[in-house]
XYZ file of C-alpha atoms in Angstrom:
616
model
C -17.870 108.157 35.092
C -15.650 108.910 32.187
C -14.626 112.245 33.567
C -13.860 110.822 36.934
C -11.765 107.979 35.517
C -9.630 110.335 33.443
C -8.822 112.698 36.348
C -7.669 109.933 38.665
C -4.225 109.277 37.114
C -3.540 112.945 36.575
C -4.190 113.732 40.208
C -1.874 110.833 41.241
C 0.960 112.184 39.094
C 0.464 115.670 40.483
C 0.541 114.375 43.999
C 3.759 112.471 43.277
C 5.426 115.554 41.793
C 4.590 117.636 44.881
C 6.143 115.019 47.080
C 9.349 114.996 44.996
C 9.564 118.777 45.037
C 9.029 118.821 48.796
C 11.739 116.233 49.380
C 14.201 118.112 47.171
C 13.394 121.331 49.004
C 14.009 119.659 52.344
C 17.317 118.226 51.096
C 18.493 121.596 49.826
C 17.374 123.257 53.043
C 19.176 120.646 55.151
C 22.374 121.425 53.223
C 22.040 125.207 53.354
C 21.301 125.443 57.065
C 24.569 123.773 58.275
C 26.527 125.647 55.623
C 25.086 128.937 56.766
C 25.703 128.010 60.389
C 29.365 127.176 59.665
C 29.845 130.394 57.702
C 28.382 132.368 60.564
C 30.595 130.548 63.064
C 33.681 131.232 60.976
C 32.821 134.912 60.699
C 32.111 135.054 64.391
C 35.508 133.570 65.335
C 37.227 135.683 62.754
C 35.744 138.834 64.181
C 36.592 137.695 67.701
C 40.324 137.898 67.100
C 41.338 134.211 67.496
C 42.453 133.867 63.903
C 43.040 137.499 63.101
C 44.718 140.362 64.829
C 42.267 142.932 63.401
C 39.513 144.083 65.837
C 35.817 144.297 64.885
C 35.012 147.695 63.545
C 32.456 149.557 65.566
C 32.425 147.036 68.425
C 33.851 147.514 71.900
C 36.072 144.962 73.647
C 33.226 143.970 75.982
C 30.884 143.328 73.050
C 33.567 141.228 71.318
C 34.141 139.097 74.377
C 30.365 138.700 74.830
C 30.112 137.571 71.265
C 32.798 134.936 71.836
C 30.985 133.538 74.895
C 27.735 133.355 72.928
C 29.418 131.362 70.205
C 30.961 128.984 72.733
C 27.568 128.492 74.361
C 26.095 127.670 70.976
C 28.758 125.022 70.408
C 28.541 123.552 73.907
C 25.764 120.941 73.267
C 27.591 119.549 70.216
C 31.065 119.146 71.800
C 32.329 116.336 74.040
C 32.573 117.087 77.727
C 36.369 116.649 77.949
C 36.957 118.789 74.905
C 34.813 121.685 76.096
C 36.997 122.579 79.042
C 40.223 122.926 77.071
C 38.870 124.253 73.789
C 39.059 127.938 74.653
C 42.448 127.603 76.300
C 43.881 125.754 73.316
C 42.678 128.396 70.905
C 43.827 131.271 73.078
C 47.225 129.689 73.590
C 47.780 129.499 69.847
C 47.492 133.241 69.489
C 49.605 134.021 72.554
C 52.498 131.635 71.881
C 53.989 134.080 69.453
C 53.961 137.011 71.842
C 55.058 135.187 75.004
C 57.541 132.694 73.651
C 58.649 134.936 70.824
C 59.369 137.903 73.061
C 61.258 135.843 75.606
C 63.400 134.280 72.907
C 64.056 137.596 71.163
C 65.214 139.092 74.451
C 67.852 136.351 74.559
C 68.931 137.193 71.012
C 67.589 133.900 69.576
C 65.749 133.836 66.272
C 62.267 132.320 66.619
C 61.309 129.872 63.841
C 57.901 130.265 62.178
C 56.593 126.927 63.475
C 57.058 128.115 67.048
C 53.622 129.731 66.838
C 51.993 126.304 66.504
C 53.503 124.794 69.654
C 50.729 123.189 71.787
C 50.437 124.755 75.216
C 47.904 123.917 77.954
C 47.230 127.473 79.033
C 48.596 130.987 78.896
C 49.367 131.066 82.602
C 51.386 127.886 82.414
C 53.266 129.119 79.377
C 54.116 132.358 81.118
C 55.317 130.517 84.198
C 57.477 128.176 82.128
C 59.028 131.013 80.154
C 59.744 132.962 83.319
C 61.292 129.890 84.890
C 63.530 129.319 81.885
C 64.605 132.941 81.699
C 65.420 132.945 85.407
C 67.525 129.821 84.953
C 69.473 131.543 82.197
C 70.116 134.621 84.287
C 70.927 132.837 87.527
C 73.250 130.291 85.905
C 73.920 126.938 87.545
C 71.964 126.047 90.660
C 73.329 126.920 94.049
C 75.748 124.315 95.318
C 77.051 123.178 91.909
C 79.927 125.657 92.103
C 80.995 124.447 95.525
C 84.035 122.235 95.723
C 83.188 118.595 96.069
C 83.786 116.894 99.366
C 87.347 115.700 99.851
C 86.269 112.186 100.739
C 89.172 110.528 98.940
C 91.840 113.191 99.021
C 91.230 115.598 96.144
C 90.545 113.022 93.474
C 87.044 114.378 92.868
C 88.454 117.816 92.041
C 91.033 116.300 89.737
C 88.252 114.313 88.060
C 86.197 117.477 87.439
C 89.163 119.217 85.794
C 90.003 116.186 83.632
C 86.463 115.158 82.724
C 86.339 113.696 79.227
C 83.473 113.293 76.768
C 81.459 110.136 77.297
C 82.416 107.436 74.831
C 79.536 105.180 75.821
C 76.586 107.597 75.795
C 74.639 105.579 73.222
C 75.478 102.313 75.008
C 74.010 103.680 78.229
C 70.905 104.826 76.373
C 70.475 101.323 74.973
C 70.810 99.868 78.460
C 68.111 102.214 79.726
C 65.779 101.184 76.900
C 66.509 97.539 77.657
C 65.638 98.024 81.325
C 62.322 99.700 80.483
C 61.408 97.020 77.932
C 62.107 94.279 80.475
C 59.889 96.062 82.976
C 56.877 96.182 80.603
C 57.327 92.811 78.888
C 55.784 90.550 81.621
C 52.552 92.567 81.620
C 52.288 92.738 77.823
C 52.951 88.995 77.525
C 49.790 88.291 79.587
C 47.571 90.177 77.121
C 46.283 87.563 74.622
C 45.308 90.125 72.039
C 48.813 91.644 71.968
C 50.813 88.620 70.870
C 52.376 90.606 68.057
C 53.566 93.373 70.402
C 54.806 90.803 72.906
C 56.778 89.033 70.183
C 58.205 92.362 68.983
C 59.295 93.330 72.501
C 60.929 89.962 73.086
C 62.755 90.144 69.772
C 64.023 93.675 70.458
C 65.158 92.684 73.952
C 67.127 89.725 72.580
C 68.761 91.867 69.886
C 69.822 94.550 72.360
C 71.138 91.936 74.778
C 73.273 90.467 72.002
C 74.559 93.905 70.955
C 75.389 94.993 74.509
C 77.195 91.729 75.225
C 79.664 92.624 72.460
C 79.864 96.410 72.895
C 81.158 98.556 75.713
C 81.638 101.850 73.842
C 79.773 103.586 71.037
C 82.548 102.693 68.594
C 81.811 98.975 69.108
C 78.145 99.267 68.136
C 76.973 97.948 64.737
C 76.254 100.504 62.001
C 72.435 100.104 62.031
C 72.020 100.402 65.764
C 69.971 103.610 65.456
C 67.208 101.759 63.602
C 67.099 99.126 66.331
C 66.902 101.874 68.919
C 63.967 103.460 67.075
C 62.181 100.103 66.862
C 62.648 99.582 70.573
C 61.359 103.069 71.379
C 58.283 102.507 69.191
C 57.571 99.169 70.878
C 57.938 100.699 74.351
C 55.620 103.561 73.391
C 52.963 101.065 72.293
C 53.459 99.022 75.466
C 52.911 102.104 77.609
C 49.541 102.728 75.941
C 48.080 99.511 77.370
C 47.008 99.002 80.984
C 49.728 97.017 82.730
C 50.206 95.620 86.183
C 52.037 98.275 88.141
C 53.482 95.689 90.514
C 55.538 94.098 87.742
C 56.909 97.417 86.543
C 57.565 98.623 90.074
C 59.348 95.398 91.008
C 61.527 95.477 87.911
C 62.451 99.138 88.296
C 63.318 98.598 91.956
C 65.610 95.771 90.900
C 67.271 98.048 88.376
C 67.651 100.788 90.984
C 69.289 98.398 93.453
C 71.653 97.097 90.783
C 72.579 100.640 89.745
C 73.178 101.716 93.335
C 75.394 98.679 93.984
C 77.301 99.379 90.788
C 77.812 103.023 91.756
C 79.096 102.038 95.197
C 81.440 99.513 93.599
C 82.879 102.097 91.205
C 83.241 104.630 94.018
C 85.238 102.175 96.108
C 87.236 101.138 93.081
C 88.083 104.737 92.197
C 89.157 105.359 95.781
C 91.416 102.308 95.723
C 92.915 103.207 92.347
C 93.497 106.775 93.508
C 95.362 105.602 96.610
C 97.318 103.114 94.512
C 98.319 105.715 91.940
C 99.599 108.212 94.498
C 101.556 105.607 96.455
C 103.145 103.786 93.522
C 106.082 104.995 91.465
C 104.996 105.704 87.883
C 106.235 103.344 85.222
C 108.264 106.074 83.516
C 110.150 106.967 86.712
C 110.831 103.296 87.433
C 112.204 102.964 83.906
C 114.422 106.004 84.453
C 115.874 104.587 87.665
C 116.593 101.220 86.056
C 118.148 102.766 82.937
C 120.414 104.975 85.034
C 121.476 102.027 87.181
C 122.250 99.901 84.123
C 124.183 102.739 82.507
C 126.189 103.248 85.705
C 127.601 99.713 85.565
C 128.359 100.119 81.872
C 130.406 103.240 82.568
C 133.876 103.327 84.174
C 132.436 104.899 87.331
C 131.993 101.532 89.045
C 135.676 100.648 88.538
C 137.089 103.710 90.261
C 135.093 105.763 92.735
C 135.555 109.509 92.542
C 137.607 111.156 95.217
C 135.477 112.908 97.798
C 135.977 116.653 97.428
C 137.076 118.634 100.436
C 133.867 120.642 100.161
C 131.814 117.808 101.621
C 133.422 118.203 105.049
C 134.068 121.968 105.047
C 131.905 123.456 107.831
C 132.379 126.973 106.457
C 130.189 126.200 103.421
C 126.421 125.980 103.164
C 125.387 122.344 103.466
C 121.955 121.155 102.329
C 120.754 117.642 103.162
C 118.145 115.904 101.037
C 116.458 112.534 101.703
C 115.019 111.093 98.500
C 114.523 108.014 96.347
C 113.294 110.043 93.354
C 116.031 111.245 91.025
C 113.781 113.772 89.241
C 112.526 115.304 92.481
C 116.068 115.586 93.859
C 117.250 117.214 90.650
C 114.469 119.829 90.758
C 115.210 120.713 94.400
C 118.928 121.188 93.743
C 118.444 123.010 90.445
C 115.904 125.468 91.913
C 118.124 126.149 94.940
C 121.226 126.777 92.829
C 119.336 128.920 90.314
C 118.298 131.446 92.983
C 121.534 131.368 94.995
C 123.785 134.422 94.975
C 126.976 132.369 94.909
C 126.727 128.709 93.922
C 130.362 128.022 94.891
C 129.413 127.888 98.574
C 126.635 125.319 98.102
C 127.100 121.657 98.985
C 124.257 119.144 98.623
C 124.170 115.765 100.344
C 121.593 113.420 98.780
C 120.796 110.438 101.014
C 119.067 107.542 99.287
C 118.648 103.766 99.601
C 120.691 101.039 97.970
C 118.192 100.470 95.176
C 118.428 104.031 93.818
C 122.001 104.797 94.876
C 123.753 103.961 91.592
C 121.163 105.646 89.385
C 121.369 108.783 91.542
C 125.146 108.752 91.350
C 125.186 108.574 87.564
C 122.563 111.306 87.213
C 124.450 113.836 89.345
C 127.705 112.887 87.659
C 126.266 113.654 84.206
C 124.342 116.775 85.244
C 126.116 119.724 86.817
C 124.484 122.569 88.735
C 126.696 125.578 88.150
C 129.529 125.400 90.721
C 127.635 123.583 93.470
C 128.927 120.219 94.751
C 126.613 117.209 95.018
C 127.354 114.128 97.139
C 125.214 110.979 96.913
C 125.218 108.735 100.002
C 123.808 105.246 100.465
C 122.319 105.197 103.961
C 122.446 101.404 103.992
C 126.202 101.509 103.578
C 126.827 103.956 106.423
C 128.165 102.647 109.717
C 125.516 104.042 112.027
C 124.520 103.103 115.539
C 120.858 102.238 115.350
C 118.901 99.529 117.128
C 116.752 98.805 114.058
C 118.839 98.364 110.906
C 115.742 97.764 108.801
C 114.593 101.319 109.453
C 117.516 102.647 107.407
C 115.921 101.555 104.137
C 112.221 101.650 105.030
C 112.008 104.777 107.219
C 114.411 107.277 105.733
C 111.933 109.499 103.861
C 109.908 112.223 105.619
C 106.587 110.870 106.836
C 103.311 112.563 105.906
C 100.121 112.273 107.948
C 96.733 113.171 106.542
C 94.693 114.579 109.408
C 91.104 115.851 109.431
C 89.735 118.098 112.135
C 86.994 120.652 112.731
C 87.678 124.363 112.748
C 86.641 126.754 115.439
C 83.151 127.069 113.967
C 82.684 123.282 114.279
C 80.731 123.406 111.031
C 83.237 122.368 108.377
C 85.912 119.712 108.435
C 89.443 120.655 107.374
C 92.119 118.429 105.913
C 95.842 118.986 106.319
C 98.970 117.009 105.540
C 101.608 117.221 108.269
C 105.104 116.050 107.319
C 107.599 115.182 110.056
C 111.063 113.669 110.314
C 111.622 109.948 109.871
C 113.835 107.678 111.991
C 116.937 108.385 109.889
C 116.588 112.152 110.335
C 117.545 111.701 113.981
C 120.885 110.231 112.882
C 122.038 113.444 111.198
C 124.641 114.286 113.914
C 126.251 110.888 113.338
C 126.073 111.077 109.526
C 127.758 114.517 109.458
C 130.007 114.626 112.527
C 132.112 117.522 111.260
C 129.195 119.901 110.517
C 127.563 122.303 112.979
C 124.626 123.614 110.930
C 122.719 122.179 107.992
C 119.483 122.872 106.142
C 117.267 119.827 105.583
C 115.104 119.893 102.451
C 112.297 117.536 101.451
C 112.266 116.287 97.871
C 108.753 117.674 97.209
C 109.699 121.354 97.383
C 110.697 124.045 94.890
C 112.942 126.935 95.922
C 112.038 130.349 94.496
C 114.386 132.683 96.417
C 117.897 132.806 97.803
C 118.198 130.830 101.059
C 121.496 132.358 102.211
C 119.738 134.447 104.879
C 118.905 131.282 106.806
C 122.583 130.709 107.552
C 122.763 133.965 109.520
C 119.839 133.186 111.863
C 120.492 133.553 115.579
C 118.468 130.628 116.864
C 119.633 130.951 120.477
C 119.244 127.592 122.167
C 116.735 126.312 119.634
C 117.567 123.300 117.511
C 115.077 123.232 114.660
C 114.143 126.289 112.589
C 110.790 125.419 111.004
C 107.489 126.891 109.919
C 104.778 126.148 112.464
C 101.148 125.432 111.692
C 99.470 127.335 114.490
C 96.064 127.041 112.771
C 96.584 123.355 113.600
C 97.256 123.219 117.353
C 98.054 119.885 118.915
C 94.708 119.952 120.711
C 93.056 119.480 117.302
C 95.201 116.383 116.752
C 94.338 114.712 120.043
C 92.780 111.738 118.245
C 96.057 111.092 116.411
C 98.457 111.621 119.325
C 99.071 109.743 122.518
C 97.288 111.491 125.388
C 99.107 113.307 128.196
C 102.201 113.653 126.026
C 101.715 117.154 124.651
C 100.552 120.639 125.517
C 97.253 121.506 123.877
C 98.280 125.066 122.981
C 101.449 123.964 121.163
C 101.592 124.274 117.384
C 102.526 121.544 114.949
C 105.749 122.091 113.013
C 106.416 121.046 109.434
C 109.347 119.474 107.682
C 110.186 120.663 104.183
C 112.565 123.491 105.041
C 114.364 123.043 108.371
C 117.439 124.801 109.723
C 119.178 122.339 112.077
C 121.756 123.338 114.695
C 123.736 120.089 114.971
C 126.026 121.463 117.686
C 123.091 122.185 119.986
C 121.549 118.833 118.998
C 124.620 116.961 120.200
C 124.844 119.057 123.339
C 121.379 118.079 124.626
C 121.570 114.524 123.192
C 118.351 114.913 121.244
C 118.757 111.621 119.374
C 118.720 109.606 122.612
C 115.648 111.552 123.721
C 113.821 110.605 120.561
C 114.620 106.890 120.822
C 113.467 106.705 124.429
C 110.314 108.679 123.699
C 109.561 106.566 120.630
C 109.808 103.341 122.637
C 107.675 104.670 125.479
C 104.991 106.082 123.213
C 105.034 102.927 121.079
C 103.796 100.907 124.044
C 100.924 103.336 124.704
C 99.949 104.054 121.103
C 97.621 101.827 119.201
C 99.598 102.134 115.969
C 103.112 102.810 114.725
C 101.925 105.939 112.893
C 100.527 107.486 116.091
C 103.751 106.685 117.936
C 105.928 108.227 115.205
C 103.823 111.396 114.929
C 103.686 111.874 118.697
C 107.402 111.274 119.188
C 108.420 113.567 116.306
C 106.246 116.479 117.443
C 107.143 116.202 121.130
C 110.896 115.636 120.704
C 111.337 119.233 119.577
C 109.062 120.657 122.258
C 110.402 124.149 123.182
C 113.222 123.612 120.661
C 111.517 125.067 117.574
C 112.718 128.392 116.176
C 109.673 129.672 114.291
C 110.423 130.793 110.747
C 108.294 133.445 109.110
C 105.379 132.010 107.167
C 106.645 133.644 103.950
C 109.544 131.198 103.855
C 107.392 128.179 103.067
C 103.956 127.819 101.508
C 102.540 124.334 101.963
C 99.519 122.651 100.460
C 100.429 122.500 96.763
C 99.883 118.757 96.808
C 96.271 118.814 98.006
C 94.837 122.346 98.208
C 93.241 123.814 95.077
C 92.428 127.149 96.699
C 95.896 128.689 97.125
C 96.259 132.311 96.080
C 98.582 132.992 93.151
C 100.076 136.001 94.954
C 100.998 133.854 97.943
C 102.587 131.303 95.636
C 104.728 133.870 93.866
C 105.836 135.560 97.098
C 106.833 132.377 98.958
C 110.511 131.441 99.132
C 109.776 127.709 99.107
C 106.784 125.858 97.682
C 105.975 122.629 99.508
C 103.964 120.025 97.582
C 102.841 118.184 100.688
C 99.898 115.909 100.020
C 99.150 113.007 97.721
C 99.195 114.913 94.444
C 102.917 115.316 93.879
C 103.963 117.309 90.809
C 105.627 114.294 89.159
C 102.342 112.358 89.252
C 99.652 112.563 86.596
C 97.245 113.349 89.438
C 99.232 116.474 90.332
C 97.334 119.760 90.365
C 97.911 121.266 86.873
C 97.985 124.893 88.078
C 100.915 124.143 90.389
C 102.884 121.805 88.146
C 104.482 124.566 86.101
C 106.374 125.897 89.128
C 108.021 122.472 89.398
C 108.489 121.683 85.697
C 110.502 124.814 84.953
C 113.491 123.367 86.868
C 113.359 119.970 85.163
C 116.120 119.060 82.721
C 114.099 117.893 79.739
C 117.106 117.541 77.432
C 118.404 114.401 79.128
C 118.270 111.407 76.765
C 116.973 109.010 79.409
C 113.861 111.125 79.946
C 112.973 110.714 76.278
C 113.725 106.998 76.224
C 111.527 106.342 79.264
C 108.830 108.794 78.084
C 109.012 110.834 81.267
C 106.540 113.694 80.883
C 105.110 114.690 84.271
């Protein structure tokens, strides 16, 4: 009994110690097994080439790839289902980013930063496709169609806008508006989520702050100094709002509202730009109006109004070369006369008759009294003060300038629409035989031309029984203008003629009584035509039917007031440049490439040009 009682506790202690040792062994074993597994996995991936570029020594490529698949299969039960599919691609993309992206960038001569190797990419195929797409965009340049000229829907304003495009001064303001629109779209859905009261409050607060800022700011310079922090807060709130499930109907409805508002705003600005363009090209600039008023005021301050100058004998001498100019623009008239005199062989034989209205008469007279043009004589006439036989006295002041018609028609291919500006004589032009009764031949010049060569050869033309020597636009036959003309009043194969440079045989004009023919035709056509413009264009083109002496096309090059595609060689070889179209060279909207041909004959030293800030 004694022996058995003493061995009982000892056996209990021994049993307890064995249990402790067994537990410790199991703990150590449970720690070593995962550690060994992880070390083996690391070595396996390292030898596979995912984290090292060195191949496994003594192993073929097939064995290495087999080893990789075995390791992936081992990991498959322990990985989530969504992660398994992209795990291999993510790892493989990390090793191939350097070679694909790096090589493509180095080919472009761009230095690749070290962190470029860690850029997340979905797959190698997608990365290769994206890099190829980007490289092709760099080599091809802008997409097809971006280099084409924009449609001349409102004259050539769109082309002028492209050449004068300025940096956006409200880029950040527009970005804030976009963020505000998006926040408004998500706010109704977030406000319905009870658990997101904090986010809803944050969105509402950011929306109110941006609304207040945008109500006071129209450009980036008007924005408060800490606007970038507010923009970051709004972006963070929108990002959080996008992470919650929202009602798509609310977002869709709001975005459709924004789209409709933006489309209406774009249409409004398009119509507004069209209106402003038409207004700018049909209104005298402020500087030119100032010049006319200053010259008129100075005229009455000078002694010229007390004693009129004696009319020189040159004005009525039929043996001299007489040029007639209809204009209400003193700068344009000065450029025409200066360019003609500059290229003339002998300026002593030149006589210019400038016909203007009563409003600009005195300013014109002072200008040509102060400025001389070598030895040429300049006479300024007020058409309202002339004793002329005309049934409509109001036409003397309102219809004395050449009339331009903007016509659009299809070419022979019927694929593309063409635009052309046709300038014809006004009512007062048909009174030339009465205005200059002692002259037999004159040359009529428009005020939107520049002369580049000597015009003396035109005085030796043998025009036969023709009355008007003009350049004809045979690419624009009258059949193409049927919608603008009165029907049954023209021959379809006839060509339109242009004013700008016209040699007029006044003796032949008087002989066939061409003025009476025009008045009768104008009255007859006026009854048939639906508009005064159609009647004037029809009467002007038909009056000289079979009476046009066609000048060579090298005498006049037209289109400098609307056509951007004129060849520089054609411009330099033309005797006369005609700025027909809306974009006259004295306007800010004038085509810059063609302005220099006009500016070189402008007298910039005149004091009135500086006082009125005239800088066309």
